[in-house]
Amino acid sequence: MATAGKVIKCKAAVAWEAGKPLSIEEVEVAPPQAMEVRVKILYTALCHTDVYFWEAKGQTPVFPRILGHEAGGIVESVGEGVTELAPGDHVLPLFTGECKECDHCKSEESNMCDLLRINVDRGVMIGDGKSRFTIKGKPIFHFVGTSTFSEYTVIHVGCLAKINPEAPLDKVCILSCGFSTGFGATVNVAKPKKGQTVAIFGLGAVGLAAMEGARLSGASRIIGVDLNPAKFEQAKKFGRTDFVNPKDHSKPVHEVLIEMTNGGLDRAVECTGNINAMISCFECVHDGWGVAVLVGVPTKDDVFKTHPMNFLNEKTLKGTFFGNYKPRTDLPNVVELYMKKELELEKFITHSVPFSEINTAFDLMLKGESLRCVMRMDE
């Protein structure tokens, strides 16, 4: 392409400081260096993780920064040493990578790459410790190695999944994070058998993706657990058969669930990050065969407390990261599930706005009105 090897000027949404509206700016995007790829982003979605680090209430503030990590785009140019991708390839950026060379990547049991595992505090490229974004010569920090709130971005080759060029990027872009995290937690980790009972704690986008996994697995009963009764109806589309609001009961929610299911759930998936929900998720599963899976991220001071007899009674507790998917290896296969009409991604996309109205997307998510808002970059 004519732009290869040159600095590209384009529009990006810059977070100058915590909690302040993003500003559409002209940024300079440097060419990719060794093992890097420059990508033209066509669609990007807003995930709650972007909002979380934009608010920066409990994290190290890294500003000015270009957020964004759920997206779909086309390779514009590649840096030295990149052989797996070429200009024109369709790709999904990934907040956590797969180098394919470390012990984790070589193991069939792990997706936690030593080199490219998510790092929320690093605002520069891993190769040379510098940013590829500038505004009038001033560096602008990256976010989780992706920074998709920019018309062009530079990403390590290990953090890009090459996908079927026929797949609609405005739909499959949401596979980059939330959907795969929740769906994979159910189908790859909890692994409910047909006819079993499943509880999902937390009915945001990740929880509903976990619920979708339970539905497609053939669960006979899917119980949604959430403090917001407004989510009761919405969850019907994702297979919910029952709804429990812990605030409606005087006894602990795990006891309510055990009574509802004659001894406990076969499987339970927690998608809130609330430590009490995590404990309830584990304690509500059936002894002998029940499996609980933790997805949500707790605060740094949280402590998981339960009686050891729960383990001795053969309840199983598991954790998961990105739904146990190996990002580059497995995500193209998830895209193919959508192409075969086995996945319904459309019902997760509740809003669509032009990229220039990105602050509207933030407002919708802050109000709890949006599961996923997808933005088209060239509007």
mmCIF file of N, CA and C in Angstrom, residues 34-163:
data_model
loop_
_atom_site.group_PDB
_atom_site.id
_atom_site.type_symbol
_atom_site.label_atom_id
_atom_site.label_comp_id
_atom_site.label_asym_id
_atom_site.label_seq_id
_atom_site.Cartn_x
_atom_site.Cartn_y
_atom_site.Cartn_z
ATOM 1 N N ALA A 34 9.573 -4.014 14.117
ATOM 2 C CA ALA A 34 9.722 -5.474 14.049
ATOM 3 C C ALA A 34 8.618 -6.184 14.825
ATOM 4 N N MET A 35 7.997 -7.172 14.205
ATOM 5 C CA MET A 35 6.936 -8.011 14.773
ATOM 6 C C MET A 35 5.665 -7.212 15.101
ATOM 7 N N GLU A 36 5.493 -6.081 14.437
ATOM 8 C CA GLU A 36 4.303 -5.272 14.636
ATOM 9 C C GLU A 36 3.511 -5.141 13.336
ATOM 10 N N VAL A 37 2.249 -4.797 13.486
ATOM 11 C CA VAL A 37 1.339 -4.672 12.345
ATOM 12 C C VAL A 37 0.541 -3.376 12.505
ATOM 13 N N ARG A 38 0.419 -2.633 11.414
ATOM 14 C CA ARG A 38 -0.462 -1.464 11.455
ATOM 15 C C ARG A 38 -1.797 -1.854 10.833
ATOM 16 N N VAL A 39 -2.869 -1.574 11.567
ATOM 17 C CA VAL A 39 -4.204 -2.022 11.188
ATOM 18 C C VAL A 39 -5.124 -0.827 10.975
ATOM 19 N N LYS A 40 -5.895 -0.868 9.899
ATOM 20 C CA LYS A 40 -6.965 0.102 9.685
ATOM 21 C C LYS A 40 -8.218 -0.447 10.358
ATOM 22 N N ILE A 41 -8.661 0.224 11.399
ATOM 23 C CA ILE A 41 -9.834 -0.216 12.138
ATOM 24 C C ILE A 41 -11.099 0.222 11.394
ATOM 25 N N LEU A 42 -11.991 -0.722 11.142
ATOM 26 C CA LEU A 42 -13.249 -0.405 10.466
ATOM 27 C C LEU A 42 -14.411 -0.283 11.454
ATOM 28 N N TYR A 43 -14.413 -1.139 12.460
ATOM 29 C CA TYR A 43 -15.450 -1.095 13.496
ATOM 30 C C TYR A 43 -14.795 -1.315 14.856
ATOM 31 N N THR A 44 -15.282 -0.582 15.847
ATOM 32 C CA THR A 44 -14.813 -0.808 17.211
ATOM 33 C C THR A 44 -16.006 -0.743 18.152
ATOM 34 N N ALA A 45 -15.972 -1.526 19.208
ATOM 35 C CA ALA A 45 -17.070 -1.569 20.177
ATOM 36 C C ALA A 45 -16.569 -1.076 21.532
ATOM 37 N N LEU A 46 -17.506 -0.602 22.323
ATOM 38 C CA LEU A 46 -17.173 -0.161 23.674
ATOM 39 C C LEU A 46 -17.458 -1.282 24.655
ATOM 40 N N CYS A 47 -16.448 -1.645 25.418
ATOM 41 C CA CYS A 47 -16.550 -2.674 26.455
ATOM 42 C C CYS A 47 -16.467 -1.987 27.816
ATOM 43 N N HIS A 48 -17.061 -2.601 28.834
ATOM 44 C CA HIS A 48 -17.022 -2.002 30.169
ATOM 45 C C HIS A 48 -15.591 -1.823 30.673
ATOM 46 N N THR A 49 -14.672 -2.658 30.192
ATOM 47 C CA THR A 49 -13.269 -2.518 30.600
ATOM 48 C C THR A 49 -12.704 -1.164 30.169
ATOM 49 N N ASP A 50 -13.104 -0.695 28.986
ATOM 50 C CA ASP A 50 -12.671 0.627 28.548
ATOM 51 C C ASP A 50 -13.158 1.701 29.514
ATOM 52 N N VAL A 51 -14.427 1.592 29.919
ATOM 53 C CA VAL A 51 -14.999 2.563 30.853
ATOM 54 C C VAL A 51 -14.270 2.501 32.191
ATOM 55 N N TYR A 52 -13.976 1.298 32.643
ATOM 56 C CA TYR A 52 -13.311 1.077 33.929
ATOM 57 C C TYR A 52 -11.954 1.789 33.979
ATOM 58 N N PHE A 53 -11.180 1.657 32.911
ATOM 59 C CA PHE A 53 -9.848 2.267 32.916
ATOM 60 C C PHE A 53 -9.884 3.739 32.518
ATOM 61 N N TRP A 54 -10.962 4.160 31.882
ATOM 62 C CA TRP A 54 -11.174 5.583 31.625
ATOM 63 C C TRP A 54 -11.504 6.297 32.940
ATOM 64 N N GLU A 55 -12.322 5.660 33.782
ATOM 65 C CA GLU A 55 -12.637 6.241 35.092
ATOM 66 C C GLU A 55 -11.416 6.244 36.001
ATOM 67 N N ALA A 56 -10.598 5.181 35.901
ATOM 68 C CA ALA A 56 -9.324 5.069 36.640
ATOM 69 C C ALA A 56 -9.491 5.321 38.130
ATOM 70 N N LYS A 57 -10.547 4.734 38.706
ATOM 71 C CA LYS A 57 -10.786 4.943 40.135
ATOM 72 C C LYS A 57 -9.951 4.016 41.008
ATOM 73 N N GLY A 58 -9.612 2.830 40.483
ATOM 74 C CA GLY A 58 -8.868 1.890 41.308
ATOM 75 C C GLY A 58 -7.597 1.401 40.651
ATOM 76 N N GLN A 59 -7.176 2.103 39.581
ATOM 77 C CA GLN A 59 -6.004 1.656 38.838
ATOM 78 C C GLN A 59 -4.991 2.785 38.711
ATOM 79 N N THR A 60 -3.822 2.426 38.231
ATOM 80 C CA THR A 60 -2.810 3.433 37.932
ATOM 81 C C THR A 60 -3.301 4.264 36.747
ATOM 82 N N PRO A 61 -3.451 5.584 36.919
ATOM 83 C CA PRO A 61 -3.914 6.399 35.792
ATOM 84 C C PRO A 61 -2.808 6.556 34.744
ATOM 85 N N VAL A 62 -3.123 6.198 33.503
ATOM 86 C CA VAL A 62 -2.166 6.321 32.400
ATOM 87 C C VAL A 62 -2.819 7.195 31.328
ATOM 88 N N PHE A 63 -2.454 8.459 31.300
ATOM 89 C CA PHE A 63 -3.045 9.426 30.375
ATOM 90 C C PHE A 63 -1.951 10.361 29.858
ATOM 91 N N PRO A 64 -2.176 10.972 28.664
ATOM 92 C CA PRO A 64 -3.268 10.772 27.706
ATOM 93 C C PRO A 64 -3.155 9.406 27.032
ATOM 94 N N ARG A 65 -4.299 8.845 26.691
ATOM 95 C CA ARG A 65 -4.330 7.463 26.228
ATOM 96 C C ARG A 65 -5.418 7.269 25.177
ATOM 97 N N ILE A 66 -5.173 6.347 24.267
ATOM 98 C CA ILE A 66 -6.191 5.924 23.308
ATOM 99 C C ILE A 66 -6.690 4.551 23.742
ATOM 100 N N LEU A 67 -7.920 4.506 24.221
ATOM 101 C CA LEU A 67 -8.514 3.267 24.713
ATOM 102 C C LEU A 67 -9.040 2.428 23.548
ATOM 103 N N GLY A 68 -9.800 1.380 23.869
ATOM 104 C CA GLY A 68 -10.410 0.526 22.852
ATOM 105 C C GLY A 68 -9.683 -0.793 22.657
ATOM 106 N N HIS A 69 -10.464 -1.899 22.665
ATOM 107 C CA HIS A 69 -9.834 -3.217 22.471
ATOM 108 C C HIS A 69 -10.740 -4.238 21.798
ATOM 109 N N GLU A 70 -12.015 -3.914 21.604
ATOM 110 C CA GLU A 70 -12.895 -4.790 20.827
ATOM 111 C C GLU A 70 -13.067 -4.160 19.447
ATOM 112 N N ALA A 71 -12.599 -4.824 18.420
ATOM 113 C CA ALA A 71 -12.614 -4.188 17.103
ATOM 114 C C ALA A 71 -12.395 -5.210 15.999
ATOM 115 N N GLY A 72 -12.617 -4.740 14.772
ATOM 116 C CA GLY A 72 -12.292 -5.512 13.584
ATOM 117 C C GLY A 72 -11.665 -4.581 12.561
ATOM 118 N N GLY A 73 -10.657 -5.077 11.857
ATOM 119 C CA GLY A 73 -9.985 -4.218 10.900
ATOM 120 C C GLY A 73 -9.263 -4.991 9.819
ATOM 121 N N ILE A 74 -8.509 -4.243 9.016
ATOM 122 C CA ILE A 74 -7.773 -4.804 7.889
ATOM 123 C C ILE A 74 -6.305 -4.391 8.014
ATOM 124 N N VAL A 75 -5.405 -5.329 7.786
ATOM 125 C CA VAL A 75 -3.969 -5.046 7.862
ATOM 126 C C VAL A 75 -3.592 -4.027 6.779
ATOM 127 N N GLU A 76 -2.944 -2.932 7.206
ATOM 128 C CA GLU A 76 -2.454 -1.913 6.263
ATOM 129 C C GLU A 76 -1.009 -2.177 5.881
ATOM 130 N N SER A 77 -0.171 -2.516 6.863
ATOM 131 C CA SER A 77 1.229 -2.825 6.583
ATOM 132 C C SER A 77 1.796 -3.634 7.737
ATOM 133 N N VAL A 78 2.907 -4.311 7.487
ATOM 134 C CA VAL A 78 3.532 -5.156 8.512
ATOM 135 C C VAL A 78 4.993 -4.763 8.685
ATOM 136 N N GLY A 79 5.497 -5.012 9.892
ATOM 137 C CA GLY A 79 6.884 -4.708 10.194
ATOM 138 C C GLY A 79 7.795 -5.892 9.907
ATOM 139 N N GLU A 80 9.061 -5.665 10.140
ATOM 140 C CA GLU A 80 10.080 -6.683 9.896
ATOM 141 C C GLU A 80 9.785 -7.955 10.699
ATOM 142 N N GLY A 81 9.915 -9.104 10.068
ATOM 143 C CA GLY A 81 9.754 -10.389 10.750
ATOM 144 C C GLY A 81 8.347 -10.923 10.768
ATOM 145 N N VAL A 82 7.376 -10.144 10.305
ATOM 146 C CA VAL A 82 5.981 -10.600 10.307
ATOM 147 C C VAL A 82 5.721 -11.436 9.055
ATOM 148 N N THR A 83 5.430 -12.699 9.252
ATOM 149 C CA THR A 83 5.167 -13.597 8.126
ATOM 150 C C THR A 83 3.747 -14.156 8.127
ATOM 151 N N GLU A 84 3.067 -14.093 9.285
ATOM 152 C CA GLU A 84 1.743 -14.704 9.398
ATOM 153 C C GLU A 84 0.634 -13.840 8.807
ATOM 154 N N LEU A 85 0.906 -12.534 8.659
ATOM 155 C CA LEU A 85 -0.101 -11.612 8.167
ATOM 156 C C LEU A 85 0.445 -10.796 7.013
ATOM 157 N N ALA A 86 -0.466 -10.331 6.156
ATOM 158 C CA ALA A 86 -0.086 -9.520 5.000
ATOM 159 C C ALA A 86 -1.133 -8.429 4.814
ATOM 160 N N PRO A 87 -0.768 -7.327 4.147
ATOM 161 C CA PRO A 87 -1.747 -6.275 3.888
ATOM 162 C C PRO A 87 -3.002 -6.830 3.238
ATOM 163 N N GLY A 88 -4.146 -6.375 3.727
ATOM 164 C CA GLY A 88 -5.430 -6.841 3.221
ATOM 165 C C GLY A 88 -6.082 -7.910 4.066
ATOM 166 N N ASP A 89 -5.328 -8.570 4.936
ATOM 167 C CA ASP A 89 -5.912 -9.590 5.813
ATOM 168 C C ASP A 89 -6.907 -8.963 6.784
ATOM 169 N N HIS A 90 -7.980 -9.677 7.071
ATOM 170 C CA HIS A 90 -8.960 -9.231 8.061
ATOM 171 C C HIS A 90 -8.561 -9.791 9.425
ATOM 172 N N VAL A 91 -8.594 -8.936 10.435
ATOM 173 C CA VAL A 91 -8.080 -9.332 11.754
ATOM 174 C C VAL A 91 -8.962 -8.810 12.880
ATOM 175 N N LEU A 92 -8.890 -9.515 14.012
ATOM 176 C CA LEU A 92 -9.467 -9.045 15.266
ATOM 177 C C LEU A 92 -8.319 -8.745 16.227
ATOM 178 N N PRO A 93 -8.202 -7.505 16.717
ATOM 179 C CA PRO A 93 -7.200 -7.192 17.737
ATOM 180 C C PRO A 93 -7.529 -7.911 19.042
ATOM 181 N N LEU A 94 -6.494 -8.228 19.820
ATOM 182 C CA LEU A 94 -6.677 -9.005 21.039
ATOM 183 C C LEU A 94 -5.937 -8.357 22.199
ATOM 184 N N PHE A 95 -6.651 -8.165 23.321
ATOM 185 C CA PHE A 95 -6.043 -7.529 24.487
ATOM 186 C C PHE A 95 -5.015 -8.438 25.165
ATOM 187 N N THR A 96 -5.061 -9.712 24.860
ATOM 188 C CA THR A 96 -4.078 -10.658 25.390
ATOM 189 C C THR A 96 -3.620 -11.528 24.219
ATOM 190 N N GLY A 97 -2.332 -11.825 24.156
ATOM 191 C CA GLY A 97 -1.804 -12.418 22.937
ATOM 192 C C GLY A 97 -1.397 -13.870 23.046
ATOM 193 N N GLU A 98 -0.770 -14.322 21.993
ATOM 194 C CA GLU A 98 -0.315 -15.706 21.878
ATOM 195 C C GLU A 98 0.964 -15.694 21.036
ATOM 196 N N CYS A 99 2.122 -15.794 21.705
ATOM 197 C CA CYS A 99 3.393 -15.757 20.980
ATOM 198 C C CYS A 99 3.676 -17.072 20.273
ATOM 199 N N LYS A 100 3.042 -18.150 20.754
ATOM 200 C CA LYS A 100 3.180 -19.515 20.230
ATOM 201 C C LYS A 100 4.539 -20.144 20.525
ATOM 202 N N GLU A 101 5.343 -19.510 21.369
ATOM 203 C CA GLU A 101 6.676 -20.037 21.659
ATOM 204 C C GLU A 101 6.932 -20.307 23.142
ATOM 205 N N CYS A 102 6.221 -19.635 24.048
ATOM 206 C CA CYS A 102 6.481 -19.809 25.483
ATOM 207 C C CYS A 102 5.828 -21.101 25.983
ATOM 208 N N ASP A 103 6.121 -21.458 27.231
ATOM 209 C CA ASP A 103 5.575 -22.692 27.803
ATOM 210 C C ASP A 103 4.051 -22.677 27.828
ATOM 211 N N HIS A 104 3.465 -21.506 28.148
ATOM 212 C CA HIS A 104 1.999 -21.416 28.185
ATOM 213 C C HIS A 104 1.412 -21.656 26.803
ATOM 214 N N CYS A 105 1.996 -21.038 25.790
ATOM 215 C CA CYS A 105 1.461 -21.188 24.432
ATOM 216 C C CYS A 105 1.636 -22.611 23.907
ATOM 217 N N LYS A 106 2.700 -23.277 24.323
ATOM 218 C CA LYS A 106 2.935 -24.656 23.882
ATOM 219 C C LYS A 106 2.065 -25.654 24.640
ATOM 220 N N SER A 107 1.546 -25.241 25.780
ATOM 221 C CA SER A 107 0.693 -26.131 26.570
ATOM 222 C C SER A 107 -0.731 -26.109 26.029
ATOM 223 N N GLU A 108 -1.356 -27.272 25.968
ATOM 224 C CA GLU A 108 -2.759 -27.346 25.558
ATOM 225 C C GLU A 108 -3.686 -26.867 26.665
ATOM 226 N N GLU A 109 -3.142 -26.680 27.865
ATOM 227 C CA GLU A 109 -3.976 -26.361 29.020
ATOM 228 C C GLU A 109 -3.967 -24.893 29.404
ATOM 229 N N SER A 110 -3.265 -24.049 28.676
ATOM 230 C CA SER A 110 -3.154 -22.643 29.089
ATOM 231 C C SER A 110 -3.273 -21.707 27.894
ATOM 232 N N ASN A 111 -3.805 -20.513 28.170
ATOM 233 C CA ASN A 111 -3.826 -19.446 27.170
ATOM 234 C C ASN A 111 -3.144 -18.182 27.708
ATOM 235 N N MET A 112 -2.334 -18.339 28.747
ATOM 236 C CA MET A 112 -1.751 -17.188 29.443
ATOM 237 C C MET A 112 -0.309 -16.956 29.006
ATOM 238 N N CYS A 113 -0.158 -16.447 27.804
ATOM 239 C CA CYS A 113 1.147 -16.224 27.179
ATOM 240 C C CYS A 113 2.084 -15.419 28.075
ATOM 241 N N ASP A 114 3.317 -15.892 28.235
ATOM 242 C CA ASP A 114 4.305 -15.181 29.048
ATOM 243 C C ASP A 114 4.648 -13.808 28.474
ATOM 244 N N LEU A 115 4.774 -13.729 27.154
ATOM 245 C CA LEU A 115 5.210 -12.485 26.515
ATOM 246 C C LEU A 115 4.082 -11.474 26.356
ATOM 247 N N LEU A 116 2.898 -11.941 25.973
ATOM 248 C CA LEU A 116 1.847 -11.023 25.529
ATOM 249 C C LEU A 116 0.592 -11.059 26.389
ATOM 250 N N ARG A 117 0.698 -11.604 27.594
ATOM 251 C CA ARG A 117 -0.438 -11.587 28.507
ATOM 252 C C ARG A 117 -0.844 -10.136 28.795
ATOM 253 N N ILE A 118 -2.128 -9.907 29.012
ATOM 254 C CA ILE A 118 -2.629 -8.554 29.220
ATOM 255 C C ILE A 118 -1.805 -7.786 30.260
ATOM 256 N N ASN A 119 -1.507 -6.528 29.931
ATOM 257 C CA ASN A 119 -0.813 -5.623 30.857
ATOM 258 C C ASN A 119 -1.526 -4.277 30.771
ATOM 259 N N VAL A 120 -2.308 -3.963 31.787
ATOM 260 C CA VAL A 120 -3.146 -2.763 31.726
ATOM 261 C C VAL A 120 -2.371 -1.484 32.010
ATOM 262 N N ASP A 121 -1.194 -1.606 32.613
ATOM 263 C CA ASP A 121 -0.421 -0.411 32.962
ATOM 264 C C ASP A 121 0.569 0.002 31.878
ATOM 265 N N ARG A 122 0.900 -0.908 30.958
ATOM 266 C CA ARG A 122 1.881 -0.575 29.930
ATOM 267 C C ARG A 122 1.211 0.260 28.835
ATOM 268 N N GLY A 123 1.767 1.422 28.589
ATOM 269 C CA GLY A 123 1.193 2.312 27.587
ATOM 270 C C GLY A 123 2.054 2.449 26.346
ATOM 271 N N VAL A 124 3.003 1.529 26.185
ATOM 272 C CA VAL A 124 3.946 1.604 25.056
ATOM 273 C C VAL A 124 4.077 0.229 24.405
ATOM 274 N N MET A 125 4.741 0.200 23.260
ATOM 275 C CA MET A 125 4.935 -1.075 22.567
ATOM 276 C C MET A 125 5.982 -1.914 23.297
ATOM 277 N N ILE A 126 5.789 -3.225 23.269
ATOM 278 C CA ILE A 126 6.655 -4.125 24.024
ATOM 279 C C ILE A 126 8.057 -4.215 23.420
ATOM 280 N N GLY A 127 8.175 -3.927 22.106
ATOM 281 C CA GLY A 127 9.462 -4.095 21.429
ATOM 282 C C GLY A 127 10.520 -3.084 21.825
ATOM 283 N N ASP A 128 10.141 -1.794 21.812
ATOM 284 C CA ASP A 128 11.139 -0.757 22.100
ATOM 285 C C ASP A 128 10.730 0.197 23.215
ATOM 286 N N GLY A 129 9.592 -0.063 23.849
ATOM 287 C CA GLY A 129 9.163 0.783 24.958
ATOM 288 C C GLY A 129 8.717 2.176 24.542
ATOM 289 N N LYS A 130 8.318 2.320 23.281
ATOM 290 C CA LYS A 130 7.868 3.620 22.791
ATOM 291 C C LYS A 130 6.443 3.521 22.260
ATOM 292 N N SER A 131 5.781 4.678 22.206
ATOM 293 C CA SER A 131 4.438 4.731 21.643
ATOM 294 C C SER A 131 4.509 4.935 20.135
ATOM 295 N N ARG A 132 3.510 4.412 19.435
ATOM 296 C CA ARG A 132 3.409 4.655 17.983
ATOM 297 C C ARG A 132 2.444 5.809 17.691
ATOM 298 N N PHE A 133 1.843 6.378 18.732
ATOM 299 C CA PHE A 133 0.926 7.504 18.573
ATOM 300 C C PHE A 133 1.568 8.795 19.056
ATOM 301 N N THR A 134 1.401 9.853 18.299
ATOM 302 C CA THR A 134 1.823 11.187 18.750
ATOM 303 C C THR A 134 0.796 12.219 18.284
ATOM 304 N N ILE A 135 0.745 13.324 19.019
ATOM 305 C CA ILE A 135 0.003 14.510 18.598
ATOM 306 C C ILE A 135 0.967 15.685 18.664
ATOM 307 N N LYS A 136 1.304 16.198 17.502
ATOM 308 C CA LYS A 136 2.280 17.292 17.396
ATOM 309 C C LYS A 136 3.570 16.934 18.128
ATOM 310 N N GLY A 137 3.991 15.685 17.956
ATOM 311 C CA GLY A 137 5.248 15.223 18.529
ATOM 312 C C GLY A 137 5.167 14.709 19.947
ATOM 313 N N LYS A 138 4.026 14.912 20.623
ATOM 314 C CA LYS A 138 3.884 14.449 22.005
ATOM 315 C C LYS A 138 3.323 13.033 22.017
ATOM 316 N N PRO A 139 3.963 12.085 22.715
ATOM 317 C CA PRO A 139 3.482 10.695 22.738
ATOM 318 C C PRO A 139 2.116 10.576 23.406
ATOM 319 N N ILE A 140 1.277 9.718 22.841
ATOM 320 C CA ILE A 140 -0.015 9.356 23.419
ATOM 321 C C ILE A 140 0.054 7.866 23.745
ATOM 322 N N PHE A 141 -0.342 7.492 24.955
ATOM 323 C CA PHE A 141 -0.163 6.114 25.402
ATOM 324 C C PHE A 141 -1.146 5.141 24.747
ATOM 325 N N HIS A 142 -0.685 3.898 24.605
ATOM 326 C CA HIS A 142 -1.510 2.789 24.124
ATOM 327 C C HIS A 142 -2.321 2.209 25.291
ATOM 328 N N PHE A 143 -3.278 1.328 24.951
ATOM 329 C CA PHE A 143 -4.086 0.629 25.953
ATOM 330 C C PHE A 143 -4.137 -0.847 25.603
ATOM 331 N N VAL A 144 -3.730 -1.686 26.517
ATOM 332 C CA VAL A 144 -3.667 -3.152 26.413
ATOM 333 C C VAL A 144 -3.181 -3.622 25.038
ATOM 334 N N GLY A 145 -2.277 -2.862 24.458
ATOM 335 C CA GLY A 145 -1.637 -3.270 23.207
ATOM 336 C C GLY A 145 -2.502 -3.158 21.974
ATOM 337 N N THR A 146 -3.700 -2.554 22.094
ATOM 338 C CA THR A 146 -4.621 -2.519 20.954
ATOM 339 C C THR A 146 -5.007 -1.102 20.522
ATOM 340 N N SER A 147 -5.529 -0.286 21.450
ATOM 341 C CA SER A 147 -5.915 1.108 21.170
ATOM 342 C C SER A 147 -6.742 1.226 19.893
ATOM 343 N N THR A 148 -7.926 0.646 19.926
ATOM 344 C CA THR A 148 -8.746 0.603 18.717
ATOM 345 C C THR A 148 -9.655 1.819 18.539
ATOM 346 N N PHE A 149 -9.605 2.773 19.472
ATOM 347 C CA PHE A 149 -10.367 4.006 19.276
ATOM 348 C C PHE A 149 -9.556 4.971 18.404
ATOM 349 N N SER A 150 -9.012 4.432 17.342
ATOM 350 C CA SER A 150 -8.222 5.194 16.374
ATOM 351 C C SER A 150 -8.439 4.567 15.008
ATOM 352 N N GLU A 151 -8.479 5.398 13.961
ATOM 353 C CA GLU A 151 -8.698 4.858 12.615
ATOM 354 C C GLU A 151 -7.570 3.933 12.179
ATOM 355 N N TYR A 152 -6.383 4.174 12.691
ATOM 356 C CA TYR A 152 -5.243 3.283 12.476
ATOM 357 C C TYR A 152 -4.578 3.031 13.824
ATOM 358 N N THR A 153 -4.080 1.819 14.025
ATOM 359 C CA THR A 153 -3.372 1.498 15.256
ATOM 360 C C THR A 153 -2.257 0.512 14.938
ATOM 361 N N VAL A 154 -1.290 0.414 15.840
ATOM 362 C CA VAL A 154 -0.171 -0.518 15.672
ATOM 363 C C VAL A 154 -0.228 -1.549 16.802
ATOM 364 N N ILE A 155 -0.165 -2.830 16.416
ATOM 365 C CA ILE A 155 -0.378 -3.932 17.349
ATOM 366 C C ILE A 155 0.676 -5.005 17.116
ATOM 367 N N HIS A 156 1.140 -5.639 18.193
ATOM 368 C CA HIS A 156 2.065 -6.765 18.061
ATOM 369 C C HIS A 156 1.377 -7.881 17.277
ATOM 370 N N VAL A 157 2.105 -8.531 16.398
ATOM 371 C CA VAL A 157 1.510 -9.576 15.553
ATOM 372 C C VAL A 157 0.873 -10.688 16.382
ATOM 373 N N GLY A 158 1.406 -10.933 17.581
ATOM 374 C CA GLY A 158 0.857 -11.979 18.446
ATOM 375 C C GLY A 158 -0.469 -11.615 19.075
ATOM 376 N N CYS A 159 -0.924 -10.385 18.875
ATOM 377 C CA CYS A 159 -2.199 -9.920 19.427
ATOM 378 C C CYS A 159 -3.216 -9.634 18.323
ATOM 379 N N LEU A 160 -3.100 -10.384 17.229
ATOM 380 C CA LEU A 160 -4.041 -10.261 16.120
ATOM 381 C C LEU A 160 -4.452 -11.646 15.643
ATOM 382 N N ALA A 161 -5.751 -11.864 15.529
ATOM 383 C CA ALA A 161 -6.272 -13.132 15.001
ATOM 384 C C ALA A 161 -6.723 -12.911 13.565
ATOM 385 N N LYS A 162 -6.152 -13.659 12.642
ATOM 386 C CA LYS A 162 -6.560 -13.582 11.238
ATOM 387 C C LYS A 162 -7.855 -14.364 11.067
ATOM 388 N N ILE A 163 -8.868 -13.722 10.463
ATOM 389 C CA ILE A 163 -10.178 -14.358 10.370
ATOM 390 C C ILE A 163 -10.680 -14.406 8.923
#
